Amino acid sequence: MAPGLASSAALGVLAVVLGSSFLVALSEDEPLENLRFVRHAQDAPLVSQYNYIVIGGGTAGCPLAATLSEHSRVLLLERGGLPYRNMSNQQHFTDALADTSPASPAQRFVSEDGVVNARARVLGGGSCLNAGFYTRASNDYVRAAGWDTRLVNSSYRWVERALVFRPDVPPWQAALRDALLEAGVTPDNGFTFDHVPGTKIGGTIFDNSGQRHTAADFLRHARPRGLTVFLYATVSRILFRQQEGVPYPVAYGVVFTDPLGVQHRVYLRDGAKNEVILSAGTLGSPQLLMLSGVGPQAHLEAHGIQVLVDQPMVGQGVADNPMNSVFIPSPVPVTLSLVQVVGITRSGSFIEGVSGSEFGIPVSEGARRLARNFGLSLLRCFHIY
């Protein structure tokens, strides 16, 4: 599914790894660029050391780095910049997705099988680009992952207090809710964060004034002395070495490049619990592993990369959710609304709708003309694996 319209279920899943509270909280109104621990990669020393190195400042990397900063020195490396102003308001939802310039926070691409998608390059990751819908993971998912249910639930509550809101449901979304119930997507679960069969109103990361709240907001809760964030830092590889008594290579640092092409090396401090944490997204994480010598042997050798670990599954098994979309031109103006009402069938299908714009999706000239004059609604149905 295109991340520009995808639900923000990842925000619920990421909470599983978090603690329930932070010791220090900065002002909620403090602009991220004013936080003294958020800096440009060009200001980074050529060599440095940390307890934890987190690669990727997205929906998982930001809250994880903030949590770890309570008791450790943490470095968060993000290849993009700060959230862009036109991304922060719901009215400008499609601007970033429509921006195809090299500096765009949404890097549009087409997969080998012809699917148009976008990859985030911004502090906050996909939570800066998507439709802002929030839902918890299903109980079956949590059990299958082997996670502690009590910790999961307490972490959800922390995330929900920090940046999740109850949406004001406009007429089009209310009509969608009624239609889903009439079609048999029952029961009516009202407003809930839970992922259960039926029709519900879910959470949103847009507040009542239309302002977006992203995973980068979690950085305001970090311990300032414990966290350093470098923006525009492109990690080129993870450093591995053999360690006595360990049958596989162990990560001990990373190499990243700033926009001027200068290489910087960051090493882990001595300590059994110190770690390099890879949270660079569905595409970035396996790519970086392979660039570092971990992946399918034949593939790495074909690109002249020294093989450290022959792991044939790295980079494999990527799949999108199959989806059907229905565009509904409106004869009257339609209020802009992103995903608020969803229907979850017992077979696992997920039905959602948005209204009021083209949403950066290629449509016919006739549909585009109707969208300009009145508005365009979009009904989507896809299956969740």
CSV table of C-alpha atoms in Angstrom, one decimal:
chain,number,residue,atom,x,y,z
A,1,MET,CA,0.0,0.0,0.0
A,2,ALA,CA,1.2,3.5,-0.6
A,3,PRO,CA,2.5,5.0,2.6
A,4,GLY,CA,0.9,8.3,1.8
A,5,LEU,CA,-2.5,6.8,2.5
A,6,ALA,CA,-1.5,3.8,4.7
A,7,SER,CA,-2.8,3.5,8.2
A,8,SER,CA,-0.4,4.3,11.0
A,9,ALA,CA,-0.6,0.9,12.7
A,10,ALA,CA,3.2,1.0,12.9
A,11,LEU,CA,2.8,3.6,15.6
A,12,GLY,CA,1.0,1.1,17.7
A,13,VAL,CA,3.4,-1.8,17.0
A,14,LEU,CA,6.5,0.4,17.8
A,15,ALA,CA,5.2,1.0,21.3
A,16,VAL,CA,5.9,-2.6,22.2
A,17,VAL,CA,9.6,-1.9,22.6
A,18,LEU,CA,9.1,1.2,24.8
A,19,GLY,CA,9.1,1.9,28.5
A,20,SER,CA,6.0,3.3,30.0
A,21,SER,CA,7.4,6.8,30.9
A,22,PHE,CA,10.3,9.2,30.7
A,23,LEU,CA,12.0,11.0,33.4
A,24,VAL,CA,12.4,14.2,31.5
A,25,ALA,CA,9.9,16.0,29.2
A,26,LEU,CA,10.6,19.1,27.2
A,27,SER,CA,8.0,21.7,26.2
A,28,GLU,CA,5.4,20.3,23.9
A,29,ASP,CA,5.6,23.6,22.0
A,30,GLU,CA,9.4,23.6,21.5
A,31,PRO,CA,10.2,23.4,17.8
A,32,LEU,CA,12.3,20.3,17.1
A,33,GLU,CA,15.0,22.4,15.3
A,34,ASN,CA,15.5,24.3,18.6
A,35,LEU,CA,16.4,21.2,20.5
A,36,ARG,CA,20.1,21.4,21.1
A,37,PHE,CA,20.7,17.7,20.6
A,38,VAL,CA,19.3,17.8,17.0
A,39,ARG,CA,22.2,18.8,14.7
A,40,HIS,CA,23.4,18.7,11.1
A,41,ALA,CA,25.7,15.8,10.1
A,42,GLN,CA,28.3,18.3,9.0
A,43,ASP,CA,28.8,19.3,12.6
A,44,ALA,CA,29.6,15.7,13.6
A,45,PRO,CA,33.1,14.8,14.8
A,46,LEU,CA,35.0,12.5,12.5
A,47,VAL,CA,35.2,9.8,15.3
A,48,SER,CA,32.9,9.4,18.3
A,49,GLN,CA,31.6,6.8,20.7
A,50,TYR,CA,28.1,6.0,22.1
A,51,ASN,CA,26.4,3.2,24.0
A,52,TYR,CA,23.7,2.8,21.4
A,53,ILE,CA,23.7,3.8,17.7
A,54,VAL,CA,20.2,3.9,16.1
A,55,ILE,CA,20.1,4.0,12.3
A,56,GLY,CA,16.9,5.6,11.0
A,57,GLY,CA,14.8,8.3,12.7
A,58,GLY,CA,11.4,7.0,11.7
A,59,THR,CA,8.4,5.6,13.6
A,60,ALA,CA,10.5,3.1,15.5
A,61,GLY,CA,13.9,4.8,15.7
A,62,CYS,CA,12.7,8.1,17.3
A,63,PRO,CA,10.8,6.7,20.3
A,64,LEU,CA,13.4,4.0,20.8
A,65,ALA,CA,16.3,6.4,20.8
A,66,ALA,CA,14.4,8.7,23.3
A,67,THR,CA,13.7,5.8,25.6
A,68,LEU,CA,17.3,4.5,25.6
A,69,SER,CA,18.5,8.0,26.3
A,70,GLU,CA,17.1,7.8,29.9
A,71,HIS,CA,20.2,5.8,31.1
A,72,SER,CA,22.6,5.8,28.2
A,73,ARG,CA,24.4,7.9,25.6
A,74,VAL,CA,22.5,7.4,22.3
A,75,LEU,CA,23.2,8.5,18.7
A,76,LEU,CA,20.3,8.7,16.2
A,77,LEU,CA,21.3,8.9,12.6
A,78,GLU,CA,18.7,10.2,10.1
A,79,ARG,CA,19.3,10.6,6.3
A,80,GLY,CA,16.6,13.2,6.0
A,81,GLY,CA,15.9,16.6,7.6
A,82,LEU,CA,13.4,18.0,10.0
A,83,PRO,CA,9.6,17.7,9.3
A,84,TYR,CA,8.7,20.2,6.6
A,85,ARG,CA,6.2,22.9,7.4
A,86,ASN,CA,3.7,22.0,4.6
A,87,MET,CA,3.6,18.5,5.9
A,88,SER,CA,2.4,19.5,9.4
A,89,ASN,CA,-1.1,20.5,8.4
A,90,GLN,CA,-3.9,18.2,7.1
A,91,GLN,CA,-4.8,20.7,4.4
A,92,HIS,CA,-1.4,20.2,2.8
A,93,PHE,CA,-1.4,16.4,3.1
A,94,THR,CA,-0.7,15.7,-0.5
A,95,ASP,CA,2.0,18.3,-1.0
A,96,ALA,CA,4.9,16.1,0.0
A,97,LEU,CA,3.6,13.1,-1.9
A,98,ALA,CA,3.3,15.3,-5.1
A,99,ASP,CA,6.8,16.7,-4.7
A,100,THR,CA,9.2,14.8,-6.9
A,101,SER,CA,12.2,17.0,-6.5
A,102,PRO,CA,15.5,15.5,-5.3
A,103,ALA,CA,15.0,17.2,-1.9
A,104,SER,CA,11.5,15.9,-1.4
A,105,PRO,CA,10.8,14.2,2.0
A,106,ALA,CA,8.8,11.6,0.0
A,107,GLN,CA,11.0,9.8,-2.5
A,108,ARG,CA,8.6,8.4,-5.1
A,109,PHE,CA,9.6,5.3,-6.9
A,110,VAL,CA,8.0,2.5,-9.0
A,111,SER,CA,8.7,-1.1,-8.1
A,112,GLU,CA,9.9,-3.7,-10.7
A,113,ASP,CA,6.3,-4.9,-11.0
A,114,GLY,CA,4.9,-1.4,-11.6
A,115,VAL,CA,3.6,-0.3,-8.2
A,116,VAL,CA,4.0,3.4,-7.4
A,117,ASN,CA,5.1,4.0,-3.9
A,118,ALA,CA,7.0,6.5,-1.7
A,119,ARG,CA,9.9,6.2,0.8
A,120,ALA,CA,10.2,8.7,3.6
A,121,ARG,CA,13.4,10.8,3.9
A,122,VAL,CA,12.6,12.9,6.9
A,123,LEU,CA,12.9,12.9,10.7
A,124,GLY,CA,9.7,11.0,11.8
A,125,GLY,CA,9.7,8.7,8.8
A,126,GLY,CA,6.4,7.5,7.4
A,127,SER,CA,4.4,9.2,10.2
A,128,CYS,CA,5.2,12.5,8.4
A,129,LEU,CA,3.7,11.3,5.1
A,130,ASN,CA,0.8,8.9,5.8
A,131,ALA,CA,-2.9,9.5,6.4
A,132,GLY,CA,-2.4,9.6,10.1
A,133,PHE,CA,-4.7,6.7,11.1
A,134,TYR,CA,-3.8,5.0,14.4
A,135,THR,CA,-4.9,1.5,15.5
A,136,ARG,CA,-3.4,-1.0,17.8
A,137,ALA,CA,-2.2,-4.4,16.5
A,138,SER,CA,-4.6,-7.3,16.9
A,139,ASN,CA,-4.2,-9.6,19.9
A,140,ASP,CA,-3.4,-12.5,17.6
A,141,TYR,CA,-0.4,-10.5,16.2
A,142,VAL,CA,0.9,-9.7,19.7
A,143,ARG,CA,0.6,-13.3,20.8
A,144,ALA,CA,2.3,-14.6,17.6
A,145,ALA,CA,5.2,-12.2,18.1
A,146,GLY,CA,5.7,-13.6,21.6
A,147,TRP,CA,5.4,-10.1,23.3
A,148,ASP,CA,4.5,-9.4,26.8
A,149,THR,CA,0.8,-8.4,26.6
A,150,ARG,CA,0.9,-6.2,29.7
A,151,LEU,CA,4.0,-4.3,28.5
A,152,VAL,CA,2.4,-3.9,25.1
A,153,ASN,CA,-0.8,-2.4,26.5
A,154,SER,CA,1.1,0.0,28.8
A,155,SER,CA,3.3,1.1,25.9
A,156,TYR,CA,0.2,1.7,23.7
A,157,ARG,CA,-1.3,4.0,26.4
A,158,TRP,CA,1.9,6.0,26.5
A,159,VAL,CA,1.9,6.5,22.7
A,160,GLU,CA,-1.8,7.4,22.8
A,161,ARG,CA,-1.3,10.0,25.4
A,162,ALA,CA,1.7,11.5,23.5
A,163,LEU,CA,0.3,12.0,20.0
A,164,VAL,CA,-3.1,10.3,19.3
A,165,PHE,CA,-6.4,12.1,19.1
A,166,ARG,CA,-10.1,11.3,18.6
A,167,PRO,CA,-11.1,12.7,15.2
A,168,ASP,CA,-14.1,14.9,14.4
A,169,VAL,CA,-16.0,12.8,12.0
A,170,PRO,CA,-17.3,14.8,9.0
A,171,PRO,CA,-20.5,13.8,7.0
A,172,TRP,CA,-18.6,11.7,4.3
A,173,GLN,CA,-16.9,9.6,6.9
A,174,ALA,CA,-20.2,9.2,8.8
A,175,ALA,CA,-21.9,8.1,5.6
A,176,LEU,CA,-19.1,5.5,5.1
A,177,ARG,CA,-19.6,4.2,8.6
A,178,ASP,CA,-23.3,3.8,8.0
A,179,ALA,CA,-22.7,2.1,4.6
A,180,LEU,CA,-20.2,-0.4,6.1
A,181,LEU,CA,-22.7,-1.4,8.8
A,182,GLU,CA,-25.5,-1.7,6.3
A,183,ALA,CA,-23.2,-3.9,4.1
A,184,GLY,CA,-22.7,-6.3,7.1
A,185,VAL,CA,-19.3,-5.2,8.4
A,186,THR,CA,-20.6,-5.5,12.0
A,187,PRO,CA,-20.7,-4.8,14.9
A,188,ASP,CA,-20.5,-1.1,15.3
A,189,ASN,CA,-17.5,-0.7,17.6
A,190,GLY,CA,-17.8,3.0,18.0
A,191,PHE,CA,-14.5,4.9,18.8
A,192,THR,CA,-11.8,2.5,19.7
A,193,PHE,CA,-8.1,1.9,19.2
A,194,ASP,CA,-8.5,-1.9,19.2
A,195,HIS,CA,-8.2,-3.9,16.0
A,196,VAL,CA,-11.3,-6.0,16.1
A,197,PRO,CA,-13.8,-7.2,13.4
A,198,GLY,CA,-16.5,-4.7,12.6
A,199,THR,CA,-16.8,-1.0,11.9
A,200,LYS,CA,-15.0,1.6,14.0
A,201,ILE,CA,-13.7,5.1,14.3
A,202,GLY,CA,-10.0,4.9,15.0
A,203,GLY,CA,-7.4,7.3,16.3
A,204,THR,CA,-5.6,10.0,14.3
A,205,ILE,CA,-2.3,11.7,14.7
A,206,PHE,CA,-3.9,15.0,13.5
A,207,ASP,CA,-5.2,17.1,16.3
A,208,ASN,CA,-8.5,19.0,16.2
A,209,SER,CA,-6.8,22.0,14.5
A,210,GLY,CA,-5.5,19.8,11.7
A,211,GLN,CA,-1.9,19.7,12.9
A,212,ARG,CA,0.1,16.5,12.4
A,213,HIS,CA,2.0,14.9,15.3
A,214,THR,CA,4.7,12.6,14.2
A,215,ALA,CA,7.1,10.0,15.7
A,216,ALA,CA,9.7,12.8,15.9
A,217,ASP,CA,7.6,14.4,18.7
A,218,PHE,CA,8.8,11.6,21.0
A,219,LEU,CA,12.3,13.2,20.9
A,220,ARG,CA,10.9,16.0,23.1
A,221,HIS,CA,10.7,13.4,25.9
A,222,ALA,CA,14.4,12.4,25.6
A,223,ARG,CA,17.0,13.1,28.2
A,224,PRO,CA,18.9,16.0,26.4
A,225,ARG,CA,22.3,15.0,27.8
A,226,GLY,CA,21.7,11.4,26.7
A,227,LEU,CA,20.8,11.9,23.1
A,228,THR,CA,22.4,13.2,19.9
A,229,VAL,CA,20.6,13.4,16.6
A,230,PHE,CA,22.4,14.0,13.3
A,231,LEU,CA,20.3,14.9,10.3
A,232,TYR,CA,21.3,14.4,6.7
A,233,ALA,CA,23.5,11.5,7.9
A,234,THR,CA,23.6,8.7,5.3
A,235,VAL,CA,24.9,5.5,6.8
A,236,SER,CA,27.0,3.5,4.2
A,237,ARG,CA,27.7,0.4,6.3
A,238,ILE,CA,27.7,-1.2,9.6
A,239,LEU,CA,31.1,-2.3,11.0
A,240,PHE,CA,31.4,-5.9,12.1
A,241,ARG,CA,34.2,-8.0,13.6
A,242,GLN,CA,34.8,-11.4,15.0
A,243,GLN,CA,34.6,-11.7,18.7
A,244,GLU,CA,36.1,-14.5,20.8
A,245,GLY,CA,33.6,-17.1,21.8
A,246,VAL,CA,30.9,-15.8,19.4
A,247,PRO,CA,30.2,-17.8,16.3
A,248,TYR,CA,29.1,-14.9,14.2
A,249,PRO,CA,30.4,-11.3,13.5
A,250,VAL,CA,29.4,-8.7,16.0
A,251,ALA,CA,28.6,-5.0,15.1
A,252,TYR,CA,30.9,-2.5,16.8
A,253,GLY,CA,30.2,0.7,14.8
A,254,VAL,CA,28.9,2.4,11.7
A,255,VAL,CA,30.2,4.7,8.9
A,256,PHE,CA,28.1,7.6,7.7
A,257,THR,CA,28.5,10.4,5.2
A,258,ASP,CA,27.4,14.0,5.5
A,259,PRO,CA,26.1,16.1,2.6
A,260,LEU,CA,29.7,17.3,1.8
A,261,GLY,CA,30.8,13.7,1.3
A,262,VAL,CA,32.9,13.6,4.5
A,263,GLN,CA,32.9,10.2,6.2
A,264,HIS,CA,32.4,9.9,9.9
A,265,ARG,CA,33.0,6.8,12.1
A,266,VAL,CA,31.0,6.0,15.2
A,267,TYR,CA,32.0,3.2,17.5
A,268,LEU,CA,30.2,1.5,20.4
A,269,ARG,CA,31.6,2.0,23.8
A,270,ASP,CA,32.8,-1.1,25.6
A,271,GLY,CA,30.0,-3.0,27.3
A,272,ALA,CA,28.0,-6.1,26.7
A,273,LYS,CA,24.7,-4.3,26.4
A,274,ASN,CA,25.8,-1.7,23.9
A,275,GLU,CA,24.2,-2.1,20.4
A,276,VAL,CA,23.8,-0.9,16.9
A,277,ILE,CA,20.1,-0.8,16.2
A,278,LEU,CA,18.9,-0.9,12.6
A,279,SER,CA,15.5,0.8,12.1
A,280,ALA,CA,15.9,2.1,8.5
A,281,GLY,CA,12.6,0.9,7.2
A,282,THR,CA,11.4,-2.0,5.0
A,283,LEU,CA,13.8,-1.0,2.1
A,284,GLY,CA,16.7,0.7,3.9
A,285,SER,CA,17.3,-2.0,6.6
A,286,PRO,CA,18.0,-5.0,4.3
A,287,GLN,CA,19.9,-2.7,1.9
A,288,LEU,CA,22.2,-1.6,4.6
A,289,LEU,CA,22.8,-5.2,5.8
A,290,MET,CA,23.8,-6.2,2.4
A,291,LEU,CA,26.1,-3.2,1.9
A,292,SER,CA,27.7,-4.4,5.2
A,293,GLY,CA,28.3,-7.9,4.0
A,294,VAL,CA,25.2,-9.7,5.4
A,295,GLY,CA,22.9,-11.2,2.8
A,296,PRO,CA,22.7,-13.7,0.0
A,297,GLN,CA,26.2,-14.7,-1.0
A,298,ALA,CA,25.8,-14.8,-4.7
A,299,HIS,CA,24.0,-11.4,-4.7
A,300,LEU,CA,26.7,-9.7,-2.6
A,301,GLU,CA,29.6,-11.2,-4.7
A,302,ALA,CA,27.9,-10.0,-7.9
A,303,HIS,CA,28.2,-6.5,-6.5
A,304,GLY,CA,31.8,-6.9,-5.3
A,305,ILE,CA,30.8,-6.9,-1.6
A,306,GLN,CA,32.8,-9.0,0.9
A,307,VAL,CA,30.5,-11.6,2.4
A,308,LEU,CA,30.6,-11.7,6.2
A,309,VAL,CA,27.4,-13.8,6.7
A,310,ASP,CA,25.6,-15.7,4.0
A,311,GLN,CA,22.0,-15.0,4.9
A,312,PRO,CA,19.8,-15.8,1.9
A,313,MET,CA,16.6,-14.3,3.4
A,314,VAL,CA,18.0,-10.8,3.7
A,315,GLY,CA,16.1,-8.7,1.2
A,316,GLN,CA,13.6,-11.4,0.4
A,317,GLY,CA,9.9,-11.8,1.1
A,318,VAL,CA,8.9,-8.2,0.6
A,319,ALA,CA,5.2,-8.0,-0.2
A,320,ASP,CA,2.6,-5.3,-0.5
A,321,ASN,CA,-1.0,-5.6,0.6
A,322,PRO,CA,-3.2,-6.3,-2.4
A,323,MET,CA,-5.7,-3.4,-2.7
A,324,ASN,CA,-8.7,-2.4,-4.7
A,325,SER,CA,-9.5,1.3,-5.0
A,326,VAL,CA,-12.8,3.0,-6.0
A,327,PHE,CA,-12.8,6.7,-6.9
A,328,ILE,CA,-16.1,8.5,-6.3
A,329,PRO,CA,-16.5,11.9,-8.0
A,330,SER,CA,-18.8,14.1,-6.0
A,331,PRO,CA,-21.4,16.4,-7.5
A,332,VAL,CA,-21.1,18.7,-4.5
A,333,PRO,CA,-18.0,20.0,-2.6
A,334,VAL,CA,-16.6,17.4,-0.2
A,335,THR,CA,-14.8,18.2,3.0
A,336,LEU,CA,-11.2,17.0,3.2
A,337,SER,CA,-11.0,14.0,5.5
A,338,LEU,CA,-8.3,11.4,5.8
A,339,VAL,CA,-8.7,7.9,7.2
A,340,GLN,CA,-11.0,7.9,10.3
A,341,VAL,CA,-13.6,5.2,9.8
A,342,VAL,CA,-12.5,1.7,8.9
A,343,GLY,CA,-14.3,-1.6,8.4
A,344,ILE,CA,-12.5,-4.8,9.4
A,345,THR,CA,-14.0,-8.0,8.0
A,346,ARG,CA,-13.7,-11.4,9.6
A,347,SER,CA,-11.8,-12.6,6.6
A,348,GLY,CA,-9.1,-10.1,7.3
A,349,SER,CA,-10.0,-7.4,4.7
A,350,PHE,CA,-9.6,-3.7,5.7
A,351,ILE,CA,-11.9,-1.1,4.2
A,352,GLU,CA,-11.2,2.6,4.6
A,353,GLY,CA,-12.0,5.9,2.9
A,354,VAL,CA,-10.7,9.4,2.3
A,355,SER,CA,-12.3,12.4,0.7
A,356,GLY,CA,-11.7,15.9,-0.7
A,357,SER,CA,-8.7,15.6,-3.0
A,358,GLU,CA,-6.8,13.5,-5.6
A,359,PHE,CA,-4.3,12.5,-2.8
A,360,GLY,CA,-1.4,12.5,-5.1
A,361,ILE,CA,-2.7,9.4,-7.0
A,362,PRO,CA,-2.7,9.3,-10.8
A,363,VAL,CA,-6.3,9.6,-12.0
A,364,SER,CA,-8.0,10.3,-15.3
A,365,GLU,CA,-8.3,13.9,-16.6
A,366,GLY,CA,-12.1,13.7,-16.1
A,367,ALA,CA,-11.7,12.6,-12.4
A,368,ARG,CA,-9.1,15.3,-11.9
A,369,ARG,CA,-11.5,18.0,-13.3
A,370,LEU,CA,-14.2,16.8,-11.0
A,371,ALA,CA,-11.8,16.9,-8.1
A,372,ARG,CA,-10.8,20.5,-8.9
A,373,ASN,CA,-14.4,21.6,-9.2
A,374,PHE,CA,-16.0,19.7,-6.4
A,375,GLY,CA,-14.0,17.0,-4.7
A,376,LEU,CA,-13.0,13.4,-5.0
A,377,SER,CA,-13.6,10.5,-2.6
A,378,LEU,CA,-11.6,7.3,-2.5
A,379,LEU,CA,-12.7,4.0,-1.1
A,380,ARG,CA,-10.0,1.4,-0.6
A,381,CYS,CA,-10.1,-2.3,0.3
A,382,PHE,CA,-7.0,-4.3,1.0
A,383,HIS,CA,-6.1,-7.5,2.9
A,384,ILE,CA,-3.7,-7.4,5.9
A,385,TYR,CA,-1.2,-10.2,6.2
